[in-house]
Coordinates of C-alpha atoms in Angstrom, one line a residue:
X19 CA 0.0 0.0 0.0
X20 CA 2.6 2.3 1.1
X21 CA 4.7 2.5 -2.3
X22 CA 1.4 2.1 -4.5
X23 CA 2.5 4.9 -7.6
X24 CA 0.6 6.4 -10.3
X25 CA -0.3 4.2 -13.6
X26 CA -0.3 1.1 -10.8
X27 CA -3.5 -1.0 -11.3
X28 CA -6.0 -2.1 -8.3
X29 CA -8.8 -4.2 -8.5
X30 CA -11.5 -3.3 -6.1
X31 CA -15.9 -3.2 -5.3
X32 CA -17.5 0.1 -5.4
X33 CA -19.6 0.7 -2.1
X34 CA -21.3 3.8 -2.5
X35 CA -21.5 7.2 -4.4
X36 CA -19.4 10.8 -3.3
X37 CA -21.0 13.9 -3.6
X38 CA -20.2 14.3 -7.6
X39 CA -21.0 10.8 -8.6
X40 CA -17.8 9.1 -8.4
X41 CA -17.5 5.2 -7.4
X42 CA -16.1 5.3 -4.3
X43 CA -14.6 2.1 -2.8
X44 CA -11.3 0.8 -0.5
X45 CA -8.1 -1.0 -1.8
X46 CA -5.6 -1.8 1.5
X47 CA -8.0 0.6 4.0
X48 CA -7.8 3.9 1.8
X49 CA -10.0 4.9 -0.3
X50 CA -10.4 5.3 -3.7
X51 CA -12.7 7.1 -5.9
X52 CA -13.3 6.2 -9.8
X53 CA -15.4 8.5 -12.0
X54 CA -18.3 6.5 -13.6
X55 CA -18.5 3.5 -11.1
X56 CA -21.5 2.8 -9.5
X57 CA -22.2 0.8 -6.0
X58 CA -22.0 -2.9 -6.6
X59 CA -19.4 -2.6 -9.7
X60 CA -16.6 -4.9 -9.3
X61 CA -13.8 -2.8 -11.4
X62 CA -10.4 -2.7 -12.3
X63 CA -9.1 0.8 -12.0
X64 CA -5.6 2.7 -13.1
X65 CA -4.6 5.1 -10.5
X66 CA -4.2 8.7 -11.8
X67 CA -3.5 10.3 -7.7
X68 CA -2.1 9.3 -4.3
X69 CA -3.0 11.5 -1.7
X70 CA -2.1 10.6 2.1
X71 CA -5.7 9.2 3.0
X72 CA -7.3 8.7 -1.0
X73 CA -6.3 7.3 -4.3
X74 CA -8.4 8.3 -7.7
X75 CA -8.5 6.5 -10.2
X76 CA -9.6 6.1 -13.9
X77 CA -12.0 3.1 -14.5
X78 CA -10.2 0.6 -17.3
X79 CA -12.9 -2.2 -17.1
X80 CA -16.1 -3.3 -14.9
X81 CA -15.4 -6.6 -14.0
X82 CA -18.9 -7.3 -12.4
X83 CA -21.4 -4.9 -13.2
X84 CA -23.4 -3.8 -9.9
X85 CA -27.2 -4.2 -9.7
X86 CA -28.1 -0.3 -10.2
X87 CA -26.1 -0.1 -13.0
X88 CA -27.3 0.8 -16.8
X89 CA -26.8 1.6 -20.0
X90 CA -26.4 5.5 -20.8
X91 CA -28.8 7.1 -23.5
X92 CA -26.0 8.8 -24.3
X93 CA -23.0 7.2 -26.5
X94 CA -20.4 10.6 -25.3
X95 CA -22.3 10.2 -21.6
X96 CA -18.1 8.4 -20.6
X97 CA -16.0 11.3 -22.1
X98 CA -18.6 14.3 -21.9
X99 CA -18.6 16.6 -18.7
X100 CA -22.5 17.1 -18.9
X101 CA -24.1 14.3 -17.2
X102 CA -22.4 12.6 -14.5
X103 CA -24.9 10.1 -13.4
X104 CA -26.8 8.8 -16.5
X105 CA -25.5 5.3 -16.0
X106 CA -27.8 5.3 -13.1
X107 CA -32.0 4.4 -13.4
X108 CA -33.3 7.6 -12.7
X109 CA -35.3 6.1 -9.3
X110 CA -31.7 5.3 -7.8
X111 CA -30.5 9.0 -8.7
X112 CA -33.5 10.6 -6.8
X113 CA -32.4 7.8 -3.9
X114 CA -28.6 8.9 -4.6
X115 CA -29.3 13.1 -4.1
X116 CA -32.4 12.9 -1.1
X117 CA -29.2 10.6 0.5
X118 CA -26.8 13.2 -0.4
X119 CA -28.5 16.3 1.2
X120 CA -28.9 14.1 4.6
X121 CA -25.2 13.2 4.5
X122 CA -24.5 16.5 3.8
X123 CA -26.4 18.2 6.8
X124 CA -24.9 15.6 9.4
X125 CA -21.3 15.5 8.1
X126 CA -20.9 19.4 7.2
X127 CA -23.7 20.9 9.1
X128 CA -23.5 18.8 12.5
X129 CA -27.6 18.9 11.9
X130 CA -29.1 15.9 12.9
X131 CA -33.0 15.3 13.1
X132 CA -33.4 17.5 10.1
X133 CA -36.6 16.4 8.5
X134 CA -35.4 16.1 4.6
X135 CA -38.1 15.1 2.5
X136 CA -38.2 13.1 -0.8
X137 CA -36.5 14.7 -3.8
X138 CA -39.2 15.9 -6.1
X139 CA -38.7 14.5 -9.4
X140 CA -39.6 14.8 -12.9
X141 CA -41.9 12.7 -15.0
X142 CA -39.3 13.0 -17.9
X143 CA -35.9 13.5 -16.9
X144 CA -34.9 14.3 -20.3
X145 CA -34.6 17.2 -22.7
X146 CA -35.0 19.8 -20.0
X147 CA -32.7 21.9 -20.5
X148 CA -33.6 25.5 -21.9
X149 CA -30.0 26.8 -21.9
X150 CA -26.8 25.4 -23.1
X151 CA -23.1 26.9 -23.7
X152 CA -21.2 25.1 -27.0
X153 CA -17.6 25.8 -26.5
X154 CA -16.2 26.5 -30.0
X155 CA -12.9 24.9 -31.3
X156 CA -11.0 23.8 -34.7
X157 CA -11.3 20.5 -35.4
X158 CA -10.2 18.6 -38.6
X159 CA -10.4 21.5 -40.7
X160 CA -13.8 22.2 -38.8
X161 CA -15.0 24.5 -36.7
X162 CA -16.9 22.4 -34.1
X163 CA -19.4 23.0 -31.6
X164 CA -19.5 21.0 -28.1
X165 CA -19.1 20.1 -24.4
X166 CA -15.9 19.7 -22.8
X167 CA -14.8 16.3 -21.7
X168 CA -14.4 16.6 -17.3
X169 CA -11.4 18.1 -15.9
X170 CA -10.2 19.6 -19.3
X171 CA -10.7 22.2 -22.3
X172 CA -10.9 19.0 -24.9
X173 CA -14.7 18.4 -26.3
X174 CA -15.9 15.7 -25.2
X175 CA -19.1 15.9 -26.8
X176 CA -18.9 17.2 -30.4
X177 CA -22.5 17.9 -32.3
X178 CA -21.4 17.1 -35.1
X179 CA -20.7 13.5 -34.2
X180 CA -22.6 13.3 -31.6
X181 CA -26.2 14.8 -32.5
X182 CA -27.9 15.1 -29.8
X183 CA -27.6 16.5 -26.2
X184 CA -30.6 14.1 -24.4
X185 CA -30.7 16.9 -21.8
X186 CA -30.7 19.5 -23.8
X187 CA -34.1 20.6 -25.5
X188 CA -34.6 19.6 -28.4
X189 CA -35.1 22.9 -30.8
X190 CA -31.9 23.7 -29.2
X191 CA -30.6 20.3 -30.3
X192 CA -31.8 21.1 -33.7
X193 CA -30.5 24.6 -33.6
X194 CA -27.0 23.7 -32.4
X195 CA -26.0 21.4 -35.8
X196 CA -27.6 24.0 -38.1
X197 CA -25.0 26.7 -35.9
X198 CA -22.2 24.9 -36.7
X199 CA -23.1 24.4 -40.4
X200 CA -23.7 28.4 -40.7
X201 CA -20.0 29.0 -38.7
X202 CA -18.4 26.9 -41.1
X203 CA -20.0 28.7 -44.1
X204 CA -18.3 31.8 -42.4
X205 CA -15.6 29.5 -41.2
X206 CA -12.5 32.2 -42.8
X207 CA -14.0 35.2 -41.1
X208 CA -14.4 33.8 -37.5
X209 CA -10.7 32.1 -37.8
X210 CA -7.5 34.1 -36.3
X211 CA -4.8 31.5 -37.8
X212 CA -5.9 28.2 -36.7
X213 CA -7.3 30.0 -33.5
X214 CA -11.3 30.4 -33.2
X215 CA -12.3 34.2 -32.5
X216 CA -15.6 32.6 -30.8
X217 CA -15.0 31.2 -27.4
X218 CA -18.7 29.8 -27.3
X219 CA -22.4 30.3 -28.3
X220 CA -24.8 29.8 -26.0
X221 CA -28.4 29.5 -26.6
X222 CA -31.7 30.3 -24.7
X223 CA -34.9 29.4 -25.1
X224 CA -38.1 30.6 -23.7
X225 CA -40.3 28.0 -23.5
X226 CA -43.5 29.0 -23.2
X227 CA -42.9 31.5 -25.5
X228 CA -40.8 30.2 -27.9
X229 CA -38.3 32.9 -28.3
X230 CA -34.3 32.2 -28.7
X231 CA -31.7 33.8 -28.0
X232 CA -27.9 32.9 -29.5
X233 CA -25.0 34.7 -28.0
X234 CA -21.6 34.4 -29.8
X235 CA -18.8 35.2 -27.0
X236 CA -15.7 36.5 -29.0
X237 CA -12.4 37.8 -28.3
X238 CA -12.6 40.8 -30.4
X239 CA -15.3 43.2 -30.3
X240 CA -15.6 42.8 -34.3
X241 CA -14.8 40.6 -37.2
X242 CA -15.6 40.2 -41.0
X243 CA -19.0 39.8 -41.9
X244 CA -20.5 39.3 -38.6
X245 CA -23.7 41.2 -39.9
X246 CA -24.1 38.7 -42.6
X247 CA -23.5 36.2 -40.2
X248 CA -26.1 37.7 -37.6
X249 CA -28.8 37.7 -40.7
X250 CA -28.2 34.5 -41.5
X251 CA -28.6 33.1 -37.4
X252 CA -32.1 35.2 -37.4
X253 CA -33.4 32.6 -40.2
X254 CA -32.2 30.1 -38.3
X255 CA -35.0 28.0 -36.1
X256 CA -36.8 29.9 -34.5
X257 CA -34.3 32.5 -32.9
X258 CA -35.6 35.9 -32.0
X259 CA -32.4 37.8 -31.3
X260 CA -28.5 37.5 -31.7
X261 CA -26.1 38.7 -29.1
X262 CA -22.3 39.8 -29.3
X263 CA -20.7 39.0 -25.6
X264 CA -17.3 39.9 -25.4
X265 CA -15.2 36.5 -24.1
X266 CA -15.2 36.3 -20.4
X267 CA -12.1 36.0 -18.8
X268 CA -10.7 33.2 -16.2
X269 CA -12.0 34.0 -12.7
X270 CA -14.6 37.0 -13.7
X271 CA -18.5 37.0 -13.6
X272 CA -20.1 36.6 -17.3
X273 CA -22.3 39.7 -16.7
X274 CA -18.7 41.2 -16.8
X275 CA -18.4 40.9 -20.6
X276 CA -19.9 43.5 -22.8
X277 CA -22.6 42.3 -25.2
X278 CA -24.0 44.2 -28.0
X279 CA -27.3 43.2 -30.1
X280 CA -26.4 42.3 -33.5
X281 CA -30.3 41.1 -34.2
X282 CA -33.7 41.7 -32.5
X283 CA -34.6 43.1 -29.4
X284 CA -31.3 41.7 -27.0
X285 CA -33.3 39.9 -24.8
X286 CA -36.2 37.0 -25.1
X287 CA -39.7 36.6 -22.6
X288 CA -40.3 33.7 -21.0
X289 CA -43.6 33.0 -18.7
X290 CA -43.9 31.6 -15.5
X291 CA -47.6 30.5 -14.4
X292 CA -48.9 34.1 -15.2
X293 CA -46.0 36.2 -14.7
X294 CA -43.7 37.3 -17.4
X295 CA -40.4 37.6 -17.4
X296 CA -37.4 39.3 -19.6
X297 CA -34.4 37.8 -19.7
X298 CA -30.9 39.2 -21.4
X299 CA -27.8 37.4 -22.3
X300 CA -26.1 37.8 -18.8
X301 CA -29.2 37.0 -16.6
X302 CA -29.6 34.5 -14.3
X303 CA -33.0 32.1 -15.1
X304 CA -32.8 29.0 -14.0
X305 CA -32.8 26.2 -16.7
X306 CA -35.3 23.8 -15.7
X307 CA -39.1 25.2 -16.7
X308 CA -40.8 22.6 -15.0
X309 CA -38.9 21.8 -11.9
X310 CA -38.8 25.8 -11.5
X311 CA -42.4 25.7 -11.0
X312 CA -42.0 23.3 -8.4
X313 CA -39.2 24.9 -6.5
X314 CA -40.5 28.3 -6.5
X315 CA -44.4 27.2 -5.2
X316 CA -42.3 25.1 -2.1
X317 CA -40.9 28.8 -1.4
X318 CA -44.2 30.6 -1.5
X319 CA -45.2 27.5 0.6
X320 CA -42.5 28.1 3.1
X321 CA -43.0 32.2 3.2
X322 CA -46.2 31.6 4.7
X323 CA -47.5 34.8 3.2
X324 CA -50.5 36.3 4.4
X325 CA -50.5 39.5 2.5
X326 CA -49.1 41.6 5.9
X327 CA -45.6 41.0 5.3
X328 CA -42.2 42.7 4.0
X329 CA -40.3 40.7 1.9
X330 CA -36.4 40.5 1.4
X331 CA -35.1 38.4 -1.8
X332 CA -31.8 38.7 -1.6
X333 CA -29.5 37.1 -4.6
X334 CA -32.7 37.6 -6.3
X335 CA -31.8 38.0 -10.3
X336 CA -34.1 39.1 -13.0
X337 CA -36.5 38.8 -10.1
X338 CA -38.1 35.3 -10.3
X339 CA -38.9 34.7 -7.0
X340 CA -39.4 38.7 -6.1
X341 CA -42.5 38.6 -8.2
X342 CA -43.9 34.7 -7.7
X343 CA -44.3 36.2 -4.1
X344 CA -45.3 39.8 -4.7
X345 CA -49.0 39.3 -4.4
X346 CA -49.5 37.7 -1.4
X347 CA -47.1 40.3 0.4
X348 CA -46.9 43.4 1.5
X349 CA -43.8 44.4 0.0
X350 CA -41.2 43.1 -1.6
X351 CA -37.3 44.3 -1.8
X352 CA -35.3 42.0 -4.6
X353 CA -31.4 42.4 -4.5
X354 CA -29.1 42.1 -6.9
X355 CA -25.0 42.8 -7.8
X356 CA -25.8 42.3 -11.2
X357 CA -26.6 45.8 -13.2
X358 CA -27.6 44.1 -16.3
X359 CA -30.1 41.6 -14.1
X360 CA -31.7 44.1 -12.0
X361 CA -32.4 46.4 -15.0
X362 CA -34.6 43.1 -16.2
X363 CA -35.9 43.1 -13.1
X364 CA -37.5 46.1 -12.5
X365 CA -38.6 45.9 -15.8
X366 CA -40.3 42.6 -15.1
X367 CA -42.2 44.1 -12.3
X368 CA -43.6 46.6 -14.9
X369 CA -44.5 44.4 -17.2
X370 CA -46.8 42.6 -14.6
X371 CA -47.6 45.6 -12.7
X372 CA -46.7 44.9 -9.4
X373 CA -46.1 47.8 -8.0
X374 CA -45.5 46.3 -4.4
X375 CA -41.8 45.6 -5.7
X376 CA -38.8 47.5 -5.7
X377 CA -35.3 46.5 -6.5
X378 CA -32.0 47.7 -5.6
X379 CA -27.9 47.1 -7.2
X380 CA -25.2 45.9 -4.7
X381 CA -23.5 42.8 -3.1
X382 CA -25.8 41.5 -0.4
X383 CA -23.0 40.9 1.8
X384 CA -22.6 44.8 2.3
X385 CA -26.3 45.7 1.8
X386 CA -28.2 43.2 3.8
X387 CA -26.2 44.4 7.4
X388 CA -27.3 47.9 6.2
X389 CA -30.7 47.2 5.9
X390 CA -30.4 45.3 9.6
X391 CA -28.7 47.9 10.9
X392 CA -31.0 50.6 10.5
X393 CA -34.3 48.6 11.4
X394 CA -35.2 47.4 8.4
X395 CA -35.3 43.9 8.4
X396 CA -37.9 41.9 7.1
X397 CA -40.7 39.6 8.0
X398 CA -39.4 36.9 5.6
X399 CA -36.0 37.0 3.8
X400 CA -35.6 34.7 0.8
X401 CA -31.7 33.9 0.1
X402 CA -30.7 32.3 -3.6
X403 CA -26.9 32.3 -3.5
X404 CA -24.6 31.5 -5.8
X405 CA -22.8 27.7 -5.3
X406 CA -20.7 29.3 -3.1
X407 CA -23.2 30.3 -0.6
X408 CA -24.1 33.3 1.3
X409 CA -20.3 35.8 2.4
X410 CA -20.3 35.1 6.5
X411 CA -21.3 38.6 6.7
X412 CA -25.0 37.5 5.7
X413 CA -25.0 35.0 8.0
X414 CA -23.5 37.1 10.6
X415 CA -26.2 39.7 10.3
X416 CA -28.8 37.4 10.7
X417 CA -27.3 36.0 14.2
X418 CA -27.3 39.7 14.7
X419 CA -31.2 40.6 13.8
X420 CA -33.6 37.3 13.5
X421 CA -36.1 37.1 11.0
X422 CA -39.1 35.2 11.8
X423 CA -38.9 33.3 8.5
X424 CA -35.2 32.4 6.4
X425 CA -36.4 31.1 2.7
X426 CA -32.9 29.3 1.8
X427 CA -32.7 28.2 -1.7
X428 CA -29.1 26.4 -2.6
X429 CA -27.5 24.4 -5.6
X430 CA -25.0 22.8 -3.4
X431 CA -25.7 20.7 -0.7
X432 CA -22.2 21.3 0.7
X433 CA -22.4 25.3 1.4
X434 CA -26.0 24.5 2.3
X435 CA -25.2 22.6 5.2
X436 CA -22.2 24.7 6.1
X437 CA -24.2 27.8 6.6
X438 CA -27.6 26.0 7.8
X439 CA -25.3 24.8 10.4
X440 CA -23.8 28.2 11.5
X441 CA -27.7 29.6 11.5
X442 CA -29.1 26.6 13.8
X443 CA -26.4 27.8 16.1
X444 CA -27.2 31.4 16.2
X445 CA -30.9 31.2 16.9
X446 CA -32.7 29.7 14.3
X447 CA -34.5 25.8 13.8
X448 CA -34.2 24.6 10.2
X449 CA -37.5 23.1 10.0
X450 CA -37.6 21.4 7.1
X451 CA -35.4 20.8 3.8
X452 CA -37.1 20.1 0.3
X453 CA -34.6 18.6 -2.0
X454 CA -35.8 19.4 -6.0
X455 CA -34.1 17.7 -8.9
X456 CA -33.9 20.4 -10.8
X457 CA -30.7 18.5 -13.0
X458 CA -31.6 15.1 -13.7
X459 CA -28.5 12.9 -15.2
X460 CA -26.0 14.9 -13.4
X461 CA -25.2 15.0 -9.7
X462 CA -26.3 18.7 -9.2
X463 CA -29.5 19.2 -6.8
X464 CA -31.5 22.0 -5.7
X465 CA -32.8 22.4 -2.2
X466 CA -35.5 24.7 -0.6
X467 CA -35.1 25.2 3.3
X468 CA -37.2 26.4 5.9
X469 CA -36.2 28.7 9.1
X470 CA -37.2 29.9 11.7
X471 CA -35.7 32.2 14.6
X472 CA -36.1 30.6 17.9

């Protein structure tokens, strides 16, 4: 064990799942984690790192094939970084993620008791997704649109040869391969060298509306015949506008970049139950319609709105949740760091005429203790972070000033539990925890969580 060196083959049973999908198992008392093992697998494995306590290791050959184990939909699913757990029935995925929010408030949190309900699930777990980014690079004289393989800048998934995205929806499936013919008719123009000038496209769809949106993200504010180009996207499907984003770099937000509207209005309308919403290149929407619905009705269930209250939604976008809750409160205050996302915003409470909600620019970190501070704190404060989770500060001033009712919707288990776990030791109960599946086939899951101060 002790001299055990990197290329070195082990033979070993998988025993359970981490918290990004990997097979995780024990050779010689460490452990060892394999990407695209599942519990019950019998596998031999190279290993690829030795660390003090862990080993990882890349999966050559399953050996015995455990009994939750199936075939991906998905002939990339091994080399694409999209899905993670598609070679898992979807029943033991929704088992996989209710187990991993549990594990996650016990081990990180130090929560026990915490009453975590079922995941909520989807009827269809495929083609759900309404937004996509194709990273764009030169391939065999082509230039090719796709999904990077895990861990590197390499495409794993290429539309070309592969097709299909099965979580991707399928206009944008269709739209993608006729992109990648059109860039390749303008394949001289959008070349510096053998160097794409497009990082990536992403496209948007609205569902219930229909309207797309296809942002090019370049390196250079202009390039030969991007008009033409632009024209020629517009007859394309069914897209409504074409945005120019300038390429984003390492380690910055993407509402950093500057876009510019080469087609259309720069933005596309999407409706949620009866509220309508704008949405621009750089705005946060989430990209599940359907499990959307679901989430955001568990957080008017856990407001507990009776039309008397002041809301807070802090992290709160183009203003999603701010308006699902505006009518049955008193007020609402939405807020954002985003300029481009609060603009859509406010702009979305026009369009629905709510006029009980009112949105603010800044970091919440350094607005939220303001609005404690000087008496302002709400009856119910809604908090949507980003992965990372709310800055202590927030959580600080909320030991500092209770709130009757905490809202706290999180992507990541992980940062959920760490800062449920710093709350139910500065005054407040987590009362219950919704997990939502709002990314079926991969190992991401939503959760909505109810608190209240003590």
């Amino acid at each position: 064990m002790a001299g055990i060196q990197p290329g070195e083959q082990v033979v070993l049973e998988v025993e359970n799942l981490s918290h990004s999908g990997e097979g995780v198992g024990r050779w010689q008392g460490r452990v060892v984690f394999v990407p695209l093992a599942v519990p019950g697998d019998r596998v031999r494995a190279t290993v690829v790192e030795v660390k003090k306590k862990y080993l990882r290791a890349r999966l050559e050959e399953v050996l015995v094939p455990g009994p939750a184990r199936c075939r991906p939909r998905c002939l990339s699913f091994a080399r694409c970084g999209g899905c993670h757990v598609q070679h898992l029935p979807y029943d033991y995925q929704l088992q996989y993620k209710t187990r991993l929010v549990r594990d996650s408030l016990e081990r990180i949190g130090r929560l026990t008791g915490v009453k975590v309900l079922p995941i909520l699930g989807m009827d269809n777990p495929w083609h759900y997704r309404n937004k996509v980014r194709f990273h764009v690079a030169y391939r065999e004289g082509r230039l090719a649109l796709g999904l990077y393989a895990p861990g590197s800048h390499v495409l794993g998934h290429w539309m070309a040869r592969d097709a299909v995205c099965h979580i991707l929806d399928g206009e944008l499936n269709n739209l993608a391969l006729r992109i990648e013919c059109l860039l390749n008719k303008y394949r001289e123009s959008l070349l510096d060298g053998f160097k794409p000038l497009l990082s990536y496209v992403t496209l948007r769809k609205a569902v219930a509306t229909g309207e797309t949106m296809v942002v090019l993200a370049t390196t250079k504010d202009r390039w030969p015949r991007q008009e033409e180009l632009a024209g020629e996207l517009a007859g394309t499907g069914r897209v409504t506008t074409v945005v120019q984003q300038t390429a984003v770099l390492p380690g910055r937000e993407p509402d950093d970049g500057r876009t510019r509207t080469l087609y259309g209005r720069g933005y596309i309308t999407d409706r949620l139950g009866d509220l309508v919403f704008r949405i621009s290149a750089a705005s946060f929407y989430q990209v599940n319609p359907v499990q959307t619905r679901a989430l955001y009705e568990k957080v008017r269930e856990y407001a507990g709105l009776t039309g008397m209250e002041n809301v807070v939604d802090a992290y709160c976008g183009v203003g999603t949740i701010a308006l699902f809750l505006a009518r049955q409160a008193r007020e609402v205050l939405g807020v954002e760091v985003s300029p481009r996302a609060v603009a859509d915003a406010r702009q979305n409470a026009r369009l629905n005429n709510l006029n009980n909600v009112s949105f603010v620019r800044g970091a919440v970190e350094k607005l939220l203790p303001r609005l404690f501070d000087r008496g302002d704190g709400p009856d119910v404060l809604v908090l949507d972070p980003p992965r990372r989770g709310c800055h202590r500060s927030v959580l600080e001033a909320l030991a500092r000033y209770p709130v009757p009712r905490v809202v706290y919707v999180s992507c990541d288990p992980g940062t959920l539990a760490r800062d449920l776990g710093f709350l139910a030791g500065h005054g407040y109960r987590v009362v219950e925890v919704q997990p939502v599946d709002m990314f079926p086939q991969t190992y991401h899951v939503e959760c909505c969580c109810l608190l209240t101060s003590i």
